[in-house]
PDB file of C-alpha atoms in Angstrom:
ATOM      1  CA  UNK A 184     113.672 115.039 105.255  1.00 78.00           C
ATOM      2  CA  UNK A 185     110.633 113.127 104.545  1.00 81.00           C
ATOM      3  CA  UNK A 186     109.194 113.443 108.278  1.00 78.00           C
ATOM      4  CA  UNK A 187     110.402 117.400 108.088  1.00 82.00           C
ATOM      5  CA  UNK A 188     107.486 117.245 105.119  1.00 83.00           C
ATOM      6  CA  UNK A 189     105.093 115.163 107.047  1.00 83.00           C
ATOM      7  CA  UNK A 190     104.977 117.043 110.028  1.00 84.00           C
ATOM      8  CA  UNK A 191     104.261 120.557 108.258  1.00 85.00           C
ATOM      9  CA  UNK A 192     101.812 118.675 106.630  1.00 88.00           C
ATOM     10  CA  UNK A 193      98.175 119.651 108.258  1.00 92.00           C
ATOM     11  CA  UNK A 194      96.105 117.042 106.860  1.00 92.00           C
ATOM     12  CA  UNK A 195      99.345 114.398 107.600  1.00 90.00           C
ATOM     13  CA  UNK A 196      98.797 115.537 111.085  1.00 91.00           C
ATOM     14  CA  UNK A 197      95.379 115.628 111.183  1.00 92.00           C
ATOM     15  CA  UNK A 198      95.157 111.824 109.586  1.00 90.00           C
ATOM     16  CA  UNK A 199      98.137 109.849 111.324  1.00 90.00           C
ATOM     17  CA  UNK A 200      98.076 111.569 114.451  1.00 91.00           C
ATOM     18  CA  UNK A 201      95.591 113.848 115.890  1.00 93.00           C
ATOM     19  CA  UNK A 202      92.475 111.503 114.234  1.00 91.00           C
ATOM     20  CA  UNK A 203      94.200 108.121 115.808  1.00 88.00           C
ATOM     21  CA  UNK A 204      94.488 109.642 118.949  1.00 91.00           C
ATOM     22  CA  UNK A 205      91.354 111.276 119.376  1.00 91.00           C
ATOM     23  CA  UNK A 206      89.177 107.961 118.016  1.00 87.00           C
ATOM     24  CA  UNK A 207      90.786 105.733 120.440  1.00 85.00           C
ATOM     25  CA  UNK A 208      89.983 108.160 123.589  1.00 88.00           C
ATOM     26  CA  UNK A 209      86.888 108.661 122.347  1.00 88.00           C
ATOM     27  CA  UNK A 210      85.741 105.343 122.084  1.00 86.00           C
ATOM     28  CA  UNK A 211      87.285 104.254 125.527  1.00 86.00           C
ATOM     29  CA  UNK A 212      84.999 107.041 127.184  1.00 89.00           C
ATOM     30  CA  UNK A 213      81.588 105.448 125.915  1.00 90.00           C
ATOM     31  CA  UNK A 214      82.613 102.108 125.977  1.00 89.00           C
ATOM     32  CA  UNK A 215      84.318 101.901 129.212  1.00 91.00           C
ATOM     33  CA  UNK A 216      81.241 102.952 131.252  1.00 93.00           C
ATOM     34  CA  UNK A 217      79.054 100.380 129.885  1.00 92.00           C
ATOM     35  CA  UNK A 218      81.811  97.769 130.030  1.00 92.00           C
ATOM     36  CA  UNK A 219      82.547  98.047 134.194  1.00 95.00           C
ATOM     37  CA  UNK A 220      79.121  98.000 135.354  1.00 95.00           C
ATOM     38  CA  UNK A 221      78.639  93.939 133.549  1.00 93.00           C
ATOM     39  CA  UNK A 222      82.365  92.976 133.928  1.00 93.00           C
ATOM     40  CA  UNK A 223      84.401  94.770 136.193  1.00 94.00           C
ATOM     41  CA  UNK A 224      87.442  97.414 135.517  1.00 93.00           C
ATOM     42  CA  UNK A 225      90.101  94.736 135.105  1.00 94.00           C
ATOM     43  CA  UNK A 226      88.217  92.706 132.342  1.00 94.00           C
ATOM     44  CA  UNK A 227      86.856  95.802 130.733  1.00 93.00           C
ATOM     45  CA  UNK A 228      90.061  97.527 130.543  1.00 90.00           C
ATOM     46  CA  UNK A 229      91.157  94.492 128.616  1.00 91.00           C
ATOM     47  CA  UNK A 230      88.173  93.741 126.093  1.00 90.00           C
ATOM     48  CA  UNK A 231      87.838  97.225 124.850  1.00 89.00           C
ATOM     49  CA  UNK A 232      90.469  97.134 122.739  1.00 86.00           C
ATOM     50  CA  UNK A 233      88.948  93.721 121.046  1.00 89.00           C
ATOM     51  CA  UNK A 234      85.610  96.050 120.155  1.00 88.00           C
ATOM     52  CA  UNK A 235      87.709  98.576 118.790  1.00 85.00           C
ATOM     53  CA  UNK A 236      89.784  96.224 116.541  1.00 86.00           C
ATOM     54  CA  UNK A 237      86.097  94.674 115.320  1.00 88.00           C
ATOM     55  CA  UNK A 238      84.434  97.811 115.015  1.00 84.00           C
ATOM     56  CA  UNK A 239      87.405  98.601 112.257  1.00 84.00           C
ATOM     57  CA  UNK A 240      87.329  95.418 110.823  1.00 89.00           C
ATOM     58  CA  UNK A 241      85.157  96.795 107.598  1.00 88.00           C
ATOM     59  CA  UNK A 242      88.660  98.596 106.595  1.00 86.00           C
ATOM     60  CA  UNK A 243      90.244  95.032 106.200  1.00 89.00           C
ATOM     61  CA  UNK A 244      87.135  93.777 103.982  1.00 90.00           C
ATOM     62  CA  UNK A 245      87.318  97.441 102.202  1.00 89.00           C
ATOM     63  CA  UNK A 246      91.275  96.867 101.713  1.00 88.00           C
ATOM     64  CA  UNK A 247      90.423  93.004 100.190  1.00 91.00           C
ATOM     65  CA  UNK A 248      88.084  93.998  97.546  1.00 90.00           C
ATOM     66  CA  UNK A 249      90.403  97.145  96.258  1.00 84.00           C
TER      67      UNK A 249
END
């Protein structure tokens, strides 16, 4: 019943799935093209997750002090 909610929920959509998505294929198209050219495809592939993880890292600080 609760997902029923959640999923006629705009701004639930909007936060936990459309914003997620979106951020994640967005930041794969910029840095992927810088990444190839110094590393290669295989290596890039594989550290652009790491600079997504650090580029959020200011939410763990923000959920520490709160």
């Amino acid at each position: 019943r609760v997902w029923v909610l959640c999923l006629g929920d705009v701004r639930w959509l909007r936060n936990q799935v459309v914003a997620p998505l979106t951020e994640e294929l967005v930041f794969r198209a910029c840095m992927l093209p810088m990444l190839v050219p110094c590393t290669g495809p295989g290596p890039a592939v594989l550290a652009c997750p790491l600079f997504f993880g650090v580029a959020h890292f200011h939410h763990v600080i923000e959920q520490l002090r709160f």
